[in-house]
Coordinates of N, CA, C and O in Angstrom, one line a residue:
X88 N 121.7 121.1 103.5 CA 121.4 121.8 104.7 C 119.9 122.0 104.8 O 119.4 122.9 104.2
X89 N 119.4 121.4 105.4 CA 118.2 121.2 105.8 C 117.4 122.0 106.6 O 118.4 122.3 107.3
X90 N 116.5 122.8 107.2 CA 116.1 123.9 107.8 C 115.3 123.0 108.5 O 114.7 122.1 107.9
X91 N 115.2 123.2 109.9 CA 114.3 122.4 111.0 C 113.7 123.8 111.1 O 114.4 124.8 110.9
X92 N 111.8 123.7 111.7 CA 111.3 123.9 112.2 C 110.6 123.8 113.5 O 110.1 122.7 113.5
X93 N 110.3 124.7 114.8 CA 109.5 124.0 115.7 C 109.9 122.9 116.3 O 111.1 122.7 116.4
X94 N 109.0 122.2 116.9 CA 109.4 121.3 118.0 C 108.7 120.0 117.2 O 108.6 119.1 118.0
X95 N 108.1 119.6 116.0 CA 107.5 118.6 115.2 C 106.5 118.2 115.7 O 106.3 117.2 116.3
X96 N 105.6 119.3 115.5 CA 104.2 119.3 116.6 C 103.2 118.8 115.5 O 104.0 118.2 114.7
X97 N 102.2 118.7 115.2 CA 100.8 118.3 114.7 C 101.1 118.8 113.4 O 101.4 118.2 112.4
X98 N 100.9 120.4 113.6 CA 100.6 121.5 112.6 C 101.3 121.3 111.7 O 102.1 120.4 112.0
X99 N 101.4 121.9 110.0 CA 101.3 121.9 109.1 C 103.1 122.5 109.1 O 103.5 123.3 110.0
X100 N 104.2 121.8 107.9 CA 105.2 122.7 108.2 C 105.2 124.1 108.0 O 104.4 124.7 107.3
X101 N 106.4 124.8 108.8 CA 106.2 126.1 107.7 C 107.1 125.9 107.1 O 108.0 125.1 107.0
X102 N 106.7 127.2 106.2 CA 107.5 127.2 104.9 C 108.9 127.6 104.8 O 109.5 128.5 105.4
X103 N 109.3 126.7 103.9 CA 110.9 126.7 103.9 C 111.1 127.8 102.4 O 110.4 128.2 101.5
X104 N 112.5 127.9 102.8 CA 112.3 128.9 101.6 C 112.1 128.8 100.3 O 111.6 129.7 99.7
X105 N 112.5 127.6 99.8 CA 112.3 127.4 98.6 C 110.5 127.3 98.0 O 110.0 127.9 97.0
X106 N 109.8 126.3 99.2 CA 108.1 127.0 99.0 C 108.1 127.9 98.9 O 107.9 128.4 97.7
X107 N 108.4 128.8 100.3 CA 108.3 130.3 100.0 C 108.0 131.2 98.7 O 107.1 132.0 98.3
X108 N 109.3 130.7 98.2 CA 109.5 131.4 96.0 C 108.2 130.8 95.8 O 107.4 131.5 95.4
X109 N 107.9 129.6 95.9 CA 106.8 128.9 94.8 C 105.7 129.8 95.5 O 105.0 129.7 94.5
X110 N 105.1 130.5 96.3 CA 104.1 130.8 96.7 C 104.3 132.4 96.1 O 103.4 133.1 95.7
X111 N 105.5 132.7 96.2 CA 105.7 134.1 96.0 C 105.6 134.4 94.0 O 105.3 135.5 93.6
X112 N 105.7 133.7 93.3 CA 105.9 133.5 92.5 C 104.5 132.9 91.6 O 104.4 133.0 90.4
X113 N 103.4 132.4 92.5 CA 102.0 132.4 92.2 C 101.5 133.4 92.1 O 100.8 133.7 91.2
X114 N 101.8 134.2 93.1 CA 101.1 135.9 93.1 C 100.9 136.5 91.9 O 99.9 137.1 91.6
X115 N 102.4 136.0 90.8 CA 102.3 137.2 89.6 C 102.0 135.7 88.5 O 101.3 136.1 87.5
X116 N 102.2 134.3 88.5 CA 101.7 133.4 87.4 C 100.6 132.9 87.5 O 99.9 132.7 86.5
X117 N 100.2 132.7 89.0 CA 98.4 132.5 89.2 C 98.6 130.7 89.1 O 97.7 129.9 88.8
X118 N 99.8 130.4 89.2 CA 100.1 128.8 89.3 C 100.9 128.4 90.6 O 101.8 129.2 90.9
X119 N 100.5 127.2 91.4 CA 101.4 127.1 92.8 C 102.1 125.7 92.2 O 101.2 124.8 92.0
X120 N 103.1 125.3 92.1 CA 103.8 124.2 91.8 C 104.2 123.4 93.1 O 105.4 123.9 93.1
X121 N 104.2 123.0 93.6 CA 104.4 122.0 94.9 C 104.6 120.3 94.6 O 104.6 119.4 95.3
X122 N 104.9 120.4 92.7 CA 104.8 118.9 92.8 C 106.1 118.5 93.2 O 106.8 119.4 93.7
X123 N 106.6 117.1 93.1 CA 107.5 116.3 94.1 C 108.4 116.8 95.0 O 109.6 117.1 94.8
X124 N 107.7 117.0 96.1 CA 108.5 117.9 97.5 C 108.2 117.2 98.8 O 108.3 117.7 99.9
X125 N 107.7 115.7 98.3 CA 107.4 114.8 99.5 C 106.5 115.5 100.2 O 106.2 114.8 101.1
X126 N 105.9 116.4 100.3 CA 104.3 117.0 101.4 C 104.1 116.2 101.6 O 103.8 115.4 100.7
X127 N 104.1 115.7 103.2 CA 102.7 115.4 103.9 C 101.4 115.9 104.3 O 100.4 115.2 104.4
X128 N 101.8 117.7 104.5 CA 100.6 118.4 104.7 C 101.3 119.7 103.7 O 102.4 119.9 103.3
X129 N 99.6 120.6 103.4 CA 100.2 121.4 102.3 C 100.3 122.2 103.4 O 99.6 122.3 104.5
X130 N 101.6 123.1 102.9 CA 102.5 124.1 104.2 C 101.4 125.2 103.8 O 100.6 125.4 102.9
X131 N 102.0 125.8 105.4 CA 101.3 127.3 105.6 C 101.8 127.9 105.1 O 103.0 127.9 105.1
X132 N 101.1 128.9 104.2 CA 101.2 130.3 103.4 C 101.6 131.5 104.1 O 100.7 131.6 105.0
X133 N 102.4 132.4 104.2 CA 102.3 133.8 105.0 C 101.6 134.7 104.4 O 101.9 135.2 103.2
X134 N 100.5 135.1 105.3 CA 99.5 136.1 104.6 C 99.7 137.2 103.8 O 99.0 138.0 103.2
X135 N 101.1 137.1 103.9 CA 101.7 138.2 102.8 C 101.4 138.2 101.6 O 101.4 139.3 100.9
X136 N 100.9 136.5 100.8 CA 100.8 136.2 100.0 C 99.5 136.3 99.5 O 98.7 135.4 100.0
X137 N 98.8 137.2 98.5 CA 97.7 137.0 98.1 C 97.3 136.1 96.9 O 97.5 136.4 95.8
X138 N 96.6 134.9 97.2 CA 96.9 134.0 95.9 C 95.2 133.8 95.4 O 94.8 132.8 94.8
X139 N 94.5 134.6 95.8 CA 92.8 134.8 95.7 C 93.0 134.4 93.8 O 92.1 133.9 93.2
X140 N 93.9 134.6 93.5 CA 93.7 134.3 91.9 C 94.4 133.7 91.2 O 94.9 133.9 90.1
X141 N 94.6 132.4 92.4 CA 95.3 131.7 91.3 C 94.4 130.8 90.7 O 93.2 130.7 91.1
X142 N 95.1 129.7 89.3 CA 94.1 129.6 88.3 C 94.3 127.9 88.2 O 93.4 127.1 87.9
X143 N 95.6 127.6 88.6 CA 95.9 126.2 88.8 C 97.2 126.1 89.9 O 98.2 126.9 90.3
X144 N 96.6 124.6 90.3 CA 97.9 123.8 91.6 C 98.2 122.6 91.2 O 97.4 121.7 91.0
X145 N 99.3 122.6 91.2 CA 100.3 121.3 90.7 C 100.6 120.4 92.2 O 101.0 121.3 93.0
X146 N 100.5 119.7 92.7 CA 100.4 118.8 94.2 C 100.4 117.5 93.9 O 100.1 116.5 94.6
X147 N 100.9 117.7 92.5 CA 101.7 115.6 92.3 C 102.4 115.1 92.7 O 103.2 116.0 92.8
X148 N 102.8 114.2 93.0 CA 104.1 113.3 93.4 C 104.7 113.4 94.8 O 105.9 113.4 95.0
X149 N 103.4 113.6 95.8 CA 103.6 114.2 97.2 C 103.4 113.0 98.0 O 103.3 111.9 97.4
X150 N 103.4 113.1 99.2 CA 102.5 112.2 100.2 C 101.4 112.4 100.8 O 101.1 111.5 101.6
X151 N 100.5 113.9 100.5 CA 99.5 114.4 101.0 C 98.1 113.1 101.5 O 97.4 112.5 100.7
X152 N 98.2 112.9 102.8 CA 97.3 112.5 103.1 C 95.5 112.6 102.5 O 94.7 111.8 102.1
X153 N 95.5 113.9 102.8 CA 94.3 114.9 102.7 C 94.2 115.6 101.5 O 95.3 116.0 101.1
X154 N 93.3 115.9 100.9 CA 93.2 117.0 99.8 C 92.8 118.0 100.8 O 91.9 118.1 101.6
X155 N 94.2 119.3 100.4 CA 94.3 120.6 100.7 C 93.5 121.6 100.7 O 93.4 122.5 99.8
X156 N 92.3 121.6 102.5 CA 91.6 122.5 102.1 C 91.8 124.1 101.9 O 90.9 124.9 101.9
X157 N 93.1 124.3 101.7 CA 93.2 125.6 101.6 C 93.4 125.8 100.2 O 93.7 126.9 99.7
X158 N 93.3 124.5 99.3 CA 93.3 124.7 97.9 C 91.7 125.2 97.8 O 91.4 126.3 97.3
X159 N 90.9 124.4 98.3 CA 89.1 124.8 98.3 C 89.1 126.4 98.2 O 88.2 126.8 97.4
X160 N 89.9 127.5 98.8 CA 90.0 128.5 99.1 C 89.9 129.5 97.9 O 89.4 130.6 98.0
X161 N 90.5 128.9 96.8 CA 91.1 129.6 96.0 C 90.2 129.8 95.0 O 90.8 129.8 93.9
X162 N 88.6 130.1 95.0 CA 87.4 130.0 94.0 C 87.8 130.5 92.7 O 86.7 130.6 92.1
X163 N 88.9 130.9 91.7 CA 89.3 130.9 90.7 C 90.0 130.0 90.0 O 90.7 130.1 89.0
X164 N 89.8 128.9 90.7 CA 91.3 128.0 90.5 C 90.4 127.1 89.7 O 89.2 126.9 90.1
X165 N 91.2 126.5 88.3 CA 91.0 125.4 87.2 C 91.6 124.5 86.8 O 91.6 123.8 85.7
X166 N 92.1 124.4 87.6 CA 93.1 122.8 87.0 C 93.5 122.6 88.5 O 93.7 123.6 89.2
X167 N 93.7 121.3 89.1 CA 94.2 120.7 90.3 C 94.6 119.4 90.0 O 93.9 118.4 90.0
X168 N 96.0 119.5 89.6 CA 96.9 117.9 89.8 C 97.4 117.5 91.2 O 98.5 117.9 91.7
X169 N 96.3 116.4 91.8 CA 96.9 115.9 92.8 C 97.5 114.4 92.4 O 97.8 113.7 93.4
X170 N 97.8 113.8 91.1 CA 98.3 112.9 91.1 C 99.2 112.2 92.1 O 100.0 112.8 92.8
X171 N 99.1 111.2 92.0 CA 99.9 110.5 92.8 C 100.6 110.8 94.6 O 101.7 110.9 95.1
X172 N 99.7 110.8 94.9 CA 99.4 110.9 96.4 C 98.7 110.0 97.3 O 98.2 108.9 96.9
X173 N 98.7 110.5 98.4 CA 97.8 109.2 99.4 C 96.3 109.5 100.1 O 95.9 109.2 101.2
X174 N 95.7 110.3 99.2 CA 94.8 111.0 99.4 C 93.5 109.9 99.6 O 93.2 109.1 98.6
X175 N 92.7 109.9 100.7 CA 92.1 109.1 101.2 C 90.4 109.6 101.1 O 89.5 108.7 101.2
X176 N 89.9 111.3 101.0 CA 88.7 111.6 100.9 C 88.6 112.8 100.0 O 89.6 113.1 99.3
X177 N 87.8 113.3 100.1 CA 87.6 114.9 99.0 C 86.5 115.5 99.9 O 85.3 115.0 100.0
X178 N 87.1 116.6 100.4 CA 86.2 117.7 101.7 C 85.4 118.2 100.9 O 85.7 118.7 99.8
X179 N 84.3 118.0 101.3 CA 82.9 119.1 101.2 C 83.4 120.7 100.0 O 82.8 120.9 98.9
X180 N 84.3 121.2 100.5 CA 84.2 123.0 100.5 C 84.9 122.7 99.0 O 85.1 123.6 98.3
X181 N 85.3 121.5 98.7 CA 85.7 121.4 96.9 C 84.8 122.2 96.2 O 85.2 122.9 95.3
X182 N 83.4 122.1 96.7 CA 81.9 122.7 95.6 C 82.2 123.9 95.5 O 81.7 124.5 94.5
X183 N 83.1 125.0 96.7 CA 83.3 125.9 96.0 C 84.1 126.6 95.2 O 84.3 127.8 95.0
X184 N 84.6 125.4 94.6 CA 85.6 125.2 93.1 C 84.8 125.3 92.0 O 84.8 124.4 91.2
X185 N 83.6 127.1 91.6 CA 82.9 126.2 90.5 C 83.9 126.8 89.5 O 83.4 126.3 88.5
X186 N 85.1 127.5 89.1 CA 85.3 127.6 88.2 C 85.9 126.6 87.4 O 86.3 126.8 86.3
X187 N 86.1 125.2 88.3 CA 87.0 124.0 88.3 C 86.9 123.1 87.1 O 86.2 122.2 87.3
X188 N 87.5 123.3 85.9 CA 87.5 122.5 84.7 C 88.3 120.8 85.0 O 87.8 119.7 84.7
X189 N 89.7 121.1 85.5 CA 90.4 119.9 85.6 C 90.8 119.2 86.8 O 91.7 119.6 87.5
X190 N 89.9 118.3 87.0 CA 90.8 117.6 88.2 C 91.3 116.0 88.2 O 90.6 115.0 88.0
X191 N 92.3 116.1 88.3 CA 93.3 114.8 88.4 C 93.6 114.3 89.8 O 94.5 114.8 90.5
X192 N 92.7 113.2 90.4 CA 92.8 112.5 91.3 C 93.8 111.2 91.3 O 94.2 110.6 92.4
X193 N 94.2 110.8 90.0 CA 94.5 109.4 89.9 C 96.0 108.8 91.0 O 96.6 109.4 91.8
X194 N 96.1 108.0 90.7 CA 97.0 107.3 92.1 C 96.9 108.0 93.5 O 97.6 108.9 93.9
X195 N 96.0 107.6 94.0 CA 95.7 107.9 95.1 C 94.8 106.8 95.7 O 94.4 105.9 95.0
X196 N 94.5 106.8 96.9 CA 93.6 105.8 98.1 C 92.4 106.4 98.2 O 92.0 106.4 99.3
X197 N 91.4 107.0 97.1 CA 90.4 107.0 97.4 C 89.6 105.9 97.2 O 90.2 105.0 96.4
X198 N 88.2 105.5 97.7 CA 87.7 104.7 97.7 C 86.1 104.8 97.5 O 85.2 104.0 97.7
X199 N 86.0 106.3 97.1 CA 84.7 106.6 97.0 C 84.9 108.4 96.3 O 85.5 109.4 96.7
X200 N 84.2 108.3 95.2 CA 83.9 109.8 94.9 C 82.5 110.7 95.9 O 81.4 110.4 95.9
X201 N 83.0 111.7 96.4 CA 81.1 112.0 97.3 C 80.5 112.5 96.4 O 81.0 113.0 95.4
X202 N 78.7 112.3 96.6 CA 78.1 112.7 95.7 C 78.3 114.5 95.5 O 77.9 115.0 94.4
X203 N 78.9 115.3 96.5 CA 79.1 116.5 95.9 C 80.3 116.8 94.6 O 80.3 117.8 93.9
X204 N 80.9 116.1 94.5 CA 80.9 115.6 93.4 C 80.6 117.0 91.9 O 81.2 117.9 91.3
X205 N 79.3 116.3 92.0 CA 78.0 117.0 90.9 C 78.2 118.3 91.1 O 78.5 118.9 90.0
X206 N 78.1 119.0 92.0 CA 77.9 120.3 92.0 C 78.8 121.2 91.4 O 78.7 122.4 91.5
X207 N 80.2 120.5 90.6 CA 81.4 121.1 90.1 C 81.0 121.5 88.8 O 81.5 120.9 87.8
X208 N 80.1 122.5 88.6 CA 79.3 122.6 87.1 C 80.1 122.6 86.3 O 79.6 122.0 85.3
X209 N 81.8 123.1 86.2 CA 82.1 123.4 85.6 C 83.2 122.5 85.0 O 83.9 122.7 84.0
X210 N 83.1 121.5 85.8 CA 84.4 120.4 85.5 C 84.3 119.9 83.6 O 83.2 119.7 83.1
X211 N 85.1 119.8 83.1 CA 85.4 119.2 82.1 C 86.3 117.8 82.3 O 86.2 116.9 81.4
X212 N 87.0 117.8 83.2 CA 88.3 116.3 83.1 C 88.3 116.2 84.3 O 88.5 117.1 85.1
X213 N 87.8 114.8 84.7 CA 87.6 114.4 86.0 C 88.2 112.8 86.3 O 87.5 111.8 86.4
X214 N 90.0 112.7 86.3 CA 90.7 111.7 86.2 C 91.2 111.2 87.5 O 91.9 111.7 88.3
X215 N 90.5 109.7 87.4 CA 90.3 109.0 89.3 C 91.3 107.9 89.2 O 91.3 107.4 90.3
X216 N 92.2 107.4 88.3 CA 92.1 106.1 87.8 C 93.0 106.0 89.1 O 93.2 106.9 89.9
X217 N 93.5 104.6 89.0 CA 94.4 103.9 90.1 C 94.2 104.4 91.5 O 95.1 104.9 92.2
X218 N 92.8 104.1 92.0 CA 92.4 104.6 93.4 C 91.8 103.4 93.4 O 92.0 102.7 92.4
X219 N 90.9 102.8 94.4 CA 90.1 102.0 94.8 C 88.9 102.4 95.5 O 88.6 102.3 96.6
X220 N 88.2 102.8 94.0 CA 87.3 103.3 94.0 C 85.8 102.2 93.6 O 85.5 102.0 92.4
X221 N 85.1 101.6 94.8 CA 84.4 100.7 94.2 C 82.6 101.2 93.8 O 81.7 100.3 93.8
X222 N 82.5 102.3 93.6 CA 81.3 102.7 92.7 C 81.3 104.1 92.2 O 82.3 104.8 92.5
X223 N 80.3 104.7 91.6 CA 80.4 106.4 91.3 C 79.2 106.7 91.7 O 78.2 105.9 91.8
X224 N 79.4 108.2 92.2 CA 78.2 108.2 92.8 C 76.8 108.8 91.3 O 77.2 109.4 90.3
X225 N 75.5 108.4 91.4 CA 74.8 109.2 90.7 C 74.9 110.1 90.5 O 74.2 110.4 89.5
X226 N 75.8 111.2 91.2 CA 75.1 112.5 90.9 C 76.2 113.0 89.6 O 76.0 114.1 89.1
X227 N 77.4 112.0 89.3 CA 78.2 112.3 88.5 C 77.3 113.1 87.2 O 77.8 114.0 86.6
X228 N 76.0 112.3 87.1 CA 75.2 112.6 85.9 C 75.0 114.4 85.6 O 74.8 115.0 84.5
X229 N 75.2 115.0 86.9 CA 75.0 116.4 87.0 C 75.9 116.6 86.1 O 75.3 116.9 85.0
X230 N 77.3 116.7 86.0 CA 78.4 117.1 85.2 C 78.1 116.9 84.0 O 78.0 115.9 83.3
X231 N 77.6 118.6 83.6 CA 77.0 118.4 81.9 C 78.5 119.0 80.7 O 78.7 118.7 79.5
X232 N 79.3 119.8 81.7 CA 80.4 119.9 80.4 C 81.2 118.9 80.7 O 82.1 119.0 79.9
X233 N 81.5 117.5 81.7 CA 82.3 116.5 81.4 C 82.3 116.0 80.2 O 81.3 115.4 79.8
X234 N 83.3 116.3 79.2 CA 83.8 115.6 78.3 C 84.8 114.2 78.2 O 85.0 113.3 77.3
X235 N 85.4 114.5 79.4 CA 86.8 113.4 79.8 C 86.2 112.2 81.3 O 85.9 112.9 82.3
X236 N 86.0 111.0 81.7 CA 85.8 110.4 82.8 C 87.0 109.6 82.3 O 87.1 109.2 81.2
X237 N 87.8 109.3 83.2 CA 88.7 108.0 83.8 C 89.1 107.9 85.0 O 89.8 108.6 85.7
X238 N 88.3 106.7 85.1 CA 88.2 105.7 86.8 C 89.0 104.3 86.4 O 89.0 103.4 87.3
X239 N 89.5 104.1 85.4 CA 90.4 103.1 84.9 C 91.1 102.5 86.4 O 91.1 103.3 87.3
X240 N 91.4 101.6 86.5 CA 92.3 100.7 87.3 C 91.7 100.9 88.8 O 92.5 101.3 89.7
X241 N 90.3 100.7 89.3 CA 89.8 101.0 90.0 C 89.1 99.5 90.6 O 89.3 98.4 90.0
X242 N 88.3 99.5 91.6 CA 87.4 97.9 92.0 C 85.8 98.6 91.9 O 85.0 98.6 92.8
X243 N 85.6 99.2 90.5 CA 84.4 99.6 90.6 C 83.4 98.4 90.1 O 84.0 97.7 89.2
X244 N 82.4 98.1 90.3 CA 81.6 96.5 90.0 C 80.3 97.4 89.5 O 79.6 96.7 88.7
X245 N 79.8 98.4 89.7 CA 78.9 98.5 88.3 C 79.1 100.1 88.3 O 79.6 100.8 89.2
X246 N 78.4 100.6 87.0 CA 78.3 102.3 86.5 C 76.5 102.8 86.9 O 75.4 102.2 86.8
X247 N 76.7 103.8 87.1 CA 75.5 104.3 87.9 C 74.6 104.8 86.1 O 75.1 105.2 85.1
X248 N 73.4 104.8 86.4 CA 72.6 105.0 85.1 C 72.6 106.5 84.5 O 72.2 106.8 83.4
X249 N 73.4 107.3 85.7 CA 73.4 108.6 85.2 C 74.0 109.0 84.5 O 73.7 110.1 84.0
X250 N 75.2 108.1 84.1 CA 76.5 108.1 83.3 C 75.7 108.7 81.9 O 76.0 109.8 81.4
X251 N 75.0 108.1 81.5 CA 73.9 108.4 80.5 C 73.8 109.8 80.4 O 73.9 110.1 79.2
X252 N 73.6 110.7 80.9 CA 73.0 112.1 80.8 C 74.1 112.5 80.8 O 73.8 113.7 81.1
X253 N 75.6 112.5 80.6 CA 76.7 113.3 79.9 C 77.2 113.3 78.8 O 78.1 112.7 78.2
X254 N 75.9 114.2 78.4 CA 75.9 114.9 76.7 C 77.2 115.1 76.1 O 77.7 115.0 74.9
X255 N 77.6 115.6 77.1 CA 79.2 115.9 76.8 C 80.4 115.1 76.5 O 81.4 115.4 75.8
X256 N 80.2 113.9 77.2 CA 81.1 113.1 77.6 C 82.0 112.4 76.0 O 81.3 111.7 75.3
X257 N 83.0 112.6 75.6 CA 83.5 111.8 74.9 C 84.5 111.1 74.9 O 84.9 110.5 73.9
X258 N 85.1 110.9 76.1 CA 86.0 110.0 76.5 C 85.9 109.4 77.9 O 86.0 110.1 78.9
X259 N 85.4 107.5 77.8 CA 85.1 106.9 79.2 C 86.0 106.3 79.1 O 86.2 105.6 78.1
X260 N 86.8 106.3 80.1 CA 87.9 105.1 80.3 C 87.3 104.3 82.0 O 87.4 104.9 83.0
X261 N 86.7 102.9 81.9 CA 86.4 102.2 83.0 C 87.3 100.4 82.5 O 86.8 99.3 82.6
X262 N 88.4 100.8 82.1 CA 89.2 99.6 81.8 C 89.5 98.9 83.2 O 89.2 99.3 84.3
X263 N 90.2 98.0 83.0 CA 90.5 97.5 84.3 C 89.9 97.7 85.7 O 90.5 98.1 86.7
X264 N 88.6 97.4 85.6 CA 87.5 97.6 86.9 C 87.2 96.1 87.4 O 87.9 95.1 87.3
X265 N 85.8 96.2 88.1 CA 85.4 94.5 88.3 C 83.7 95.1 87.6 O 82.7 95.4 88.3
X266 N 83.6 95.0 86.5 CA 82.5 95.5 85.5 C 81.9 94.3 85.2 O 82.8 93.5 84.8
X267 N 81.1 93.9 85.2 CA 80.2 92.6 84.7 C 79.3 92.9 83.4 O 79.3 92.1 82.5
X268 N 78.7 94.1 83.4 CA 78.0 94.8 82.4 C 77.9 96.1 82.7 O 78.1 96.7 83.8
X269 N 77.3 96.6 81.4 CA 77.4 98.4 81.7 C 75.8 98.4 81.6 O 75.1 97.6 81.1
X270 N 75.5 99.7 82.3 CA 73.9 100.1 82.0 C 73.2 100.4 81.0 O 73.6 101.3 80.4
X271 N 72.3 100.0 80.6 CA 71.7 100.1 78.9 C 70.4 101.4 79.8 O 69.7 101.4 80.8
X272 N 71.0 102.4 78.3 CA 70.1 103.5 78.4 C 68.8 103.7 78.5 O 68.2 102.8 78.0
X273 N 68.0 104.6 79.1 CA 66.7 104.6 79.1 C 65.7 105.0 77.5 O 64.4 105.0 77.5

């Protein structure tokens, strides 16, 4: 028994009740689970819900076009699994994710990381793989607590020299790329 909304206009669904619990149920875990629920767009919230603190969003195994800027919203939030989606860019208002340790991009249609990027001081795990992603931008070099990079299964053809300045970095996965050589340090 399926619940129709509306007249199937543009806008975002609303929420059905079973979201509903998942959203209601963030309030007191500080986690929004949304993974495999087929999303196209992430549903509207009823302001009833205050989720200013939540800490992670689960948004795998969707069909989200777009990365959810009303995830951007949530400046406490540390972990974002958008695996496996159809996500095509990454909005600007991400930078105000600095508490943002984990982000999992992988299976997805991106094709470019933006240089804001960098400004995620706080990122530690930054997992792109199986996108078609054909370079990184420099400013990745900013990311001084990255410990984790995988852009694995990507059309990246070379690594930017900044790769170098992540002191932190102990795990690169750039397997299966179009790599001819890697950058020799300064």
């Amino acid at each position: 028994m399926a619940a129709t909304y509306g007249s199937g206009g543009s806008s975002p669904p609303v929420i059905g009740r079973p979201v509903e619990r998942v959203f209601e149920e963030a309030q007191t875990t500080g986690e929004i689970n949304l993974s495999g629920r087929k999303l196209k767009d992430y549903p509207r919230k009823s302001p009833k819900y205050d989720l200013a603190d939540t800490i992670a969003a689960d948004l795998s195994k969707n069909r989200l076009q777009e990365f959810p800027q009303e995830i951007c919203e949530y400046s406490s939030i540390e972990k974002i699994n958008c695996y496996h989606n159809c996500i095509k860019s990454i909005p600007e208002t991400i930078i105000h994710l600095q508490q943002l340790t984990h982000l999992n991009l992988s299976r997805n249609q991106l094709t470019v990381l933006p240089s804001y990027i960098g400004g995620l001081i706080s990122l530690e795990v930054l997992i792109a793989a199986n996108n078609k992603l054909v370079s990184l931008p420099e400013e990745i070099g900013m990311l001084e607590k990255l410990m984790e990079l995988d852009v694995s299964c990507n059309e990246i053809s070379h690594l930017p020299l900044q790769l170098g300045d992540l002191s932190s970095l102990r795990s690169l996965n750039v397997r299966r790329n179009f790599l001819v050589e890697l950058p020799l340090g300064g």
